[in-house]
GROMACS .gro file of C-alpha atoms in nm:
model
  156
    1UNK     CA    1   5.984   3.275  -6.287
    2UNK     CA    2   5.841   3.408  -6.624
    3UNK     CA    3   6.014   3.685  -6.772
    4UNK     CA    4   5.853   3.900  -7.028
    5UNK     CA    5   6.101   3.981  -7.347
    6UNK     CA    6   6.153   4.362  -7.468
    7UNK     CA    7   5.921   4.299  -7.736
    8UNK     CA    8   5.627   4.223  -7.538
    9UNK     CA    9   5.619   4.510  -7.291
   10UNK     CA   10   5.367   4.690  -7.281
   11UNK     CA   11   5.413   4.927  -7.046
   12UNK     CA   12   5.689   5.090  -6.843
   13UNK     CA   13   5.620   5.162  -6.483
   14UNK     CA   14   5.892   5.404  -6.355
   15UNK     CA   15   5.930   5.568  -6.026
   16UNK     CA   16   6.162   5.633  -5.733
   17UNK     CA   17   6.204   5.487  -5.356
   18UNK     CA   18   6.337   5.654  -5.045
   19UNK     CA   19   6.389   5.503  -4.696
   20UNK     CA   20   6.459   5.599  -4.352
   21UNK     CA   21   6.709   5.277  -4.342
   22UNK     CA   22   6.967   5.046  -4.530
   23UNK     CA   23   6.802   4.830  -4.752
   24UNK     CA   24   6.887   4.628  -5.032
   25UNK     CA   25   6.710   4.525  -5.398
   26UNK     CA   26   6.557   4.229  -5.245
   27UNK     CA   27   6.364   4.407  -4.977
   28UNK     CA   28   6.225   4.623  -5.213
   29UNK     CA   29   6.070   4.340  -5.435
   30UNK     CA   30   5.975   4.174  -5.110
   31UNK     CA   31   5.809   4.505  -5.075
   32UNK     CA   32   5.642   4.459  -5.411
   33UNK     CA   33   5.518   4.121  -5.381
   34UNK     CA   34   5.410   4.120  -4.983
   35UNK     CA   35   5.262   4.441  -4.982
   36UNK     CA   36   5.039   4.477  -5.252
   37UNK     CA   37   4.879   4.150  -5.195
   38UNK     CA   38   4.528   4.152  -5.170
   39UNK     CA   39   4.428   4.496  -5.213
   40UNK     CA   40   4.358   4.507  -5.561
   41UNK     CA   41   4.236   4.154  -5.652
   42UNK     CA   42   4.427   3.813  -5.705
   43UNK     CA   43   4.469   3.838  -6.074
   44UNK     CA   44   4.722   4.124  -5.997
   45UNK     CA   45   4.906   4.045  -5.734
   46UNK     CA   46   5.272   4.043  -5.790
   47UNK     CA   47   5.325   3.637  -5.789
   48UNK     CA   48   5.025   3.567  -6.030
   49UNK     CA   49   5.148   3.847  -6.314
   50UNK     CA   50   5.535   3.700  -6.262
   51UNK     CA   51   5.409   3.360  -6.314
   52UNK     CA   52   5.177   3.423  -6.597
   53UNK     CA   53   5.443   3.632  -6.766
   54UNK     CA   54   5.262   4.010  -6.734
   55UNK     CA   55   5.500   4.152  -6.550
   56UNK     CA   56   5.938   4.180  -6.649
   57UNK     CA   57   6.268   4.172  -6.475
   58UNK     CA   58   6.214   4.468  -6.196
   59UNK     CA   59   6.496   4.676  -6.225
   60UNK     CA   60   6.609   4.851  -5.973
   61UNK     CA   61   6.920   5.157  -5.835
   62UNK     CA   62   6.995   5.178  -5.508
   63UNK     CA   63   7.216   5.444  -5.307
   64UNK     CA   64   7.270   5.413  -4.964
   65UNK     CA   65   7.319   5.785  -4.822
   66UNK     CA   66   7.431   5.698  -4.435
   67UNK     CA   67   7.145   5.525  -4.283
   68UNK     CA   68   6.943   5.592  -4.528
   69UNK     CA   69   6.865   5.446  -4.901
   70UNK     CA   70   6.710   5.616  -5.221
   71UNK     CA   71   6.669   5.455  -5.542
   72UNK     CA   72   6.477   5.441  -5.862
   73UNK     CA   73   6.275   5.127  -6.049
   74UNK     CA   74   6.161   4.974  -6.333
   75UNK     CA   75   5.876   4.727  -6.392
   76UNK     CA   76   5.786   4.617  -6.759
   77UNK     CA   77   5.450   4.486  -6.810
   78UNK     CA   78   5.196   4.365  -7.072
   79UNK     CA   79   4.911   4.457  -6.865
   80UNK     CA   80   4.618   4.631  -7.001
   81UNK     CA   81   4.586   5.076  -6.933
   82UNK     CA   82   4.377   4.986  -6.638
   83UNK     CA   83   4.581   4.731  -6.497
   84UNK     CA   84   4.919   4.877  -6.519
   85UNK     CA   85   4.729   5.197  -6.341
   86UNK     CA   86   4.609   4.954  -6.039
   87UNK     CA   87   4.952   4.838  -6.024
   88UNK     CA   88   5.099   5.163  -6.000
   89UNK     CA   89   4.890   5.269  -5.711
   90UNK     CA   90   4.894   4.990  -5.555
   91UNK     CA   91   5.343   4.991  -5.513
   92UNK     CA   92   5.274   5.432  -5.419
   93UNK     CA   93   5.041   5.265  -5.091
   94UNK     CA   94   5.356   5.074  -4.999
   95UNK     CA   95   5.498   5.274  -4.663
   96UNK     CA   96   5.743   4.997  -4.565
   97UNK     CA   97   6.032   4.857  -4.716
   98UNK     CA   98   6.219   4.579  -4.541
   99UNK     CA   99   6.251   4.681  -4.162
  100UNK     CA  100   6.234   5.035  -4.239
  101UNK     CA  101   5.964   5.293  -4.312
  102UNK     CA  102   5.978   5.432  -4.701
  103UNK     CA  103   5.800   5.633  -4.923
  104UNK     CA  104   5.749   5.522  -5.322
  105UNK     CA  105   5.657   5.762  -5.621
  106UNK     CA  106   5.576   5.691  -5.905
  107UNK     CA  107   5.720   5.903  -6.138
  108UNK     CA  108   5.572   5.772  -6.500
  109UNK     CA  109   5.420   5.517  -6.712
  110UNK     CA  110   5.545   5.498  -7.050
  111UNK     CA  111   5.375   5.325  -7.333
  112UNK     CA  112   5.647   5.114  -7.456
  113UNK     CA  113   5.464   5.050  -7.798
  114UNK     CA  114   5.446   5.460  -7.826
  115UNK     CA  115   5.816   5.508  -7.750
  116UNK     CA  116   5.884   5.206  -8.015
  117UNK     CA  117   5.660   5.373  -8.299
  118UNK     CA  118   5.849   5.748  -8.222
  119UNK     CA  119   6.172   5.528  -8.296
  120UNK     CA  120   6.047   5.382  -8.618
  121UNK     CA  121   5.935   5.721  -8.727
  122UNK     CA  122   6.236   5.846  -8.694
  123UNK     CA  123   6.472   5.591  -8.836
  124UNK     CA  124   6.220   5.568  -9.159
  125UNK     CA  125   6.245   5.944  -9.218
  126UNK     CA  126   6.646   5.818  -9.216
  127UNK     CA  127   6.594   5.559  -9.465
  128UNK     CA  128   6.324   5.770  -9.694
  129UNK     CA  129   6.570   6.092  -9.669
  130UNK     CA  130   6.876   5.875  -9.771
  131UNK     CA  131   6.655   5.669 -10.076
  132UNK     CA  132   6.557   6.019 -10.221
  133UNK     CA  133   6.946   6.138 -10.195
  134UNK     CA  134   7.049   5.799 -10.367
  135UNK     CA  135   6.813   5.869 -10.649
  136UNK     CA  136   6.926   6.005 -11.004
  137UNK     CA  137   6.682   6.203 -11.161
  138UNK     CA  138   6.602   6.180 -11.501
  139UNK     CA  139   6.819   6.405 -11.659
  140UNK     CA  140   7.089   6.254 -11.551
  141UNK     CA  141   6.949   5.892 -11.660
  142UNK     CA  142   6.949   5.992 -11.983
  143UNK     CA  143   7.268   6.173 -11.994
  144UNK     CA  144   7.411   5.856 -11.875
  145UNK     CA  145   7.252   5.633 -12.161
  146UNK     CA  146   7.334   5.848 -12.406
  147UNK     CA  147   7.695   5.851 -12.350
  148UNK     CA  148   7.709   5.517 -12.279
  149UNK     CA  149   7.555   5.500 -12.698
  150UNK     CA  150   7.803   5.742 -12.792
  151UNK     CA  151   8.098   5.535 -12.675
  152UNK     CA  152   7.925   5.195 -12.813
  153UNK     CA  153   7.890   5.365 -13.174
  154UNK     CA  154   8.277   5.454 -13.130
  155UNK     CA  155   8.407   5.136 -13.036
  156UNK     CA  156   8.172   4.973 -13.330
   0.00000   0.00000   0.00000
């Protein structure tokens, strides 16, 4: 299976699971892949954006409450606005997960690339606010060349 790296996600699809039953990780995916087949057309069903390497690792929590099972996911994608919208929609129509009824949400889509610029905003203020401290002003350059003479004419 293709597996997208960090660096060429996308987007972020987020969102949270409930079910009446025990289920496990695998029914969920199974969930995934079976379910949204065909409604929204080949090119993004579940098995043809894992193989061509448009959709991540899903990552998934699980708690199992009784007899019953929440959880949250994660799906990483390089799909297009559009796409990763179909997608979305497409895992919310899902009302059965393994051998149990269940509900999905989707909670958010974040724009990886967005989240990654806010990040190298921030750590370049860092850098720019720590150059500016590290530089002497020019007072103080000449200060320090003119002592530096002072002590050379000594010495000569």
């Amino acid at each position: 299976m293709a597996k997208i790296s960090i660096s060429s996600t996308k987007y972020l699809i987020m969102g949270e699971f409930n079910s009446n039953g025990i289920i496990e990780k695998t029914d969920l995916i199974g969930s995934f892949f079976g379910q949204t087949e065909g409604l929204i057309g080949e090119d993004l069903e579940f098995s043809n954006l894992q193989k061509n390497g448009k959709l991540g690792r899903i990552e998934i929590n699980i708690k199992k409450i009784k007899d019953k099972t929440i959880g949250t996911f994660k799906i990483p994608t390089s799909l297009n606005k559009t796409q990763v919208s179909l997608v979305a929609a497409a895992i919310e129509s899902i009302k059965k997960i393994g051998h149990s009824n269940g509900n999905i949400k989707i909670t958010n889509i974040r724009d990886e690339r967005e989240h990654k610029r806010k990040e190298i905003i921030k750590r370049a203020e860092e850098l720019l606010t720590n150059l500016k401290e590290d530089l002497p002003n020019s007072n103080n350059i000449t200060k320090t060349i003119e002592e530096k003479q002072k002590i050379k004419k000594i010495k000569n």
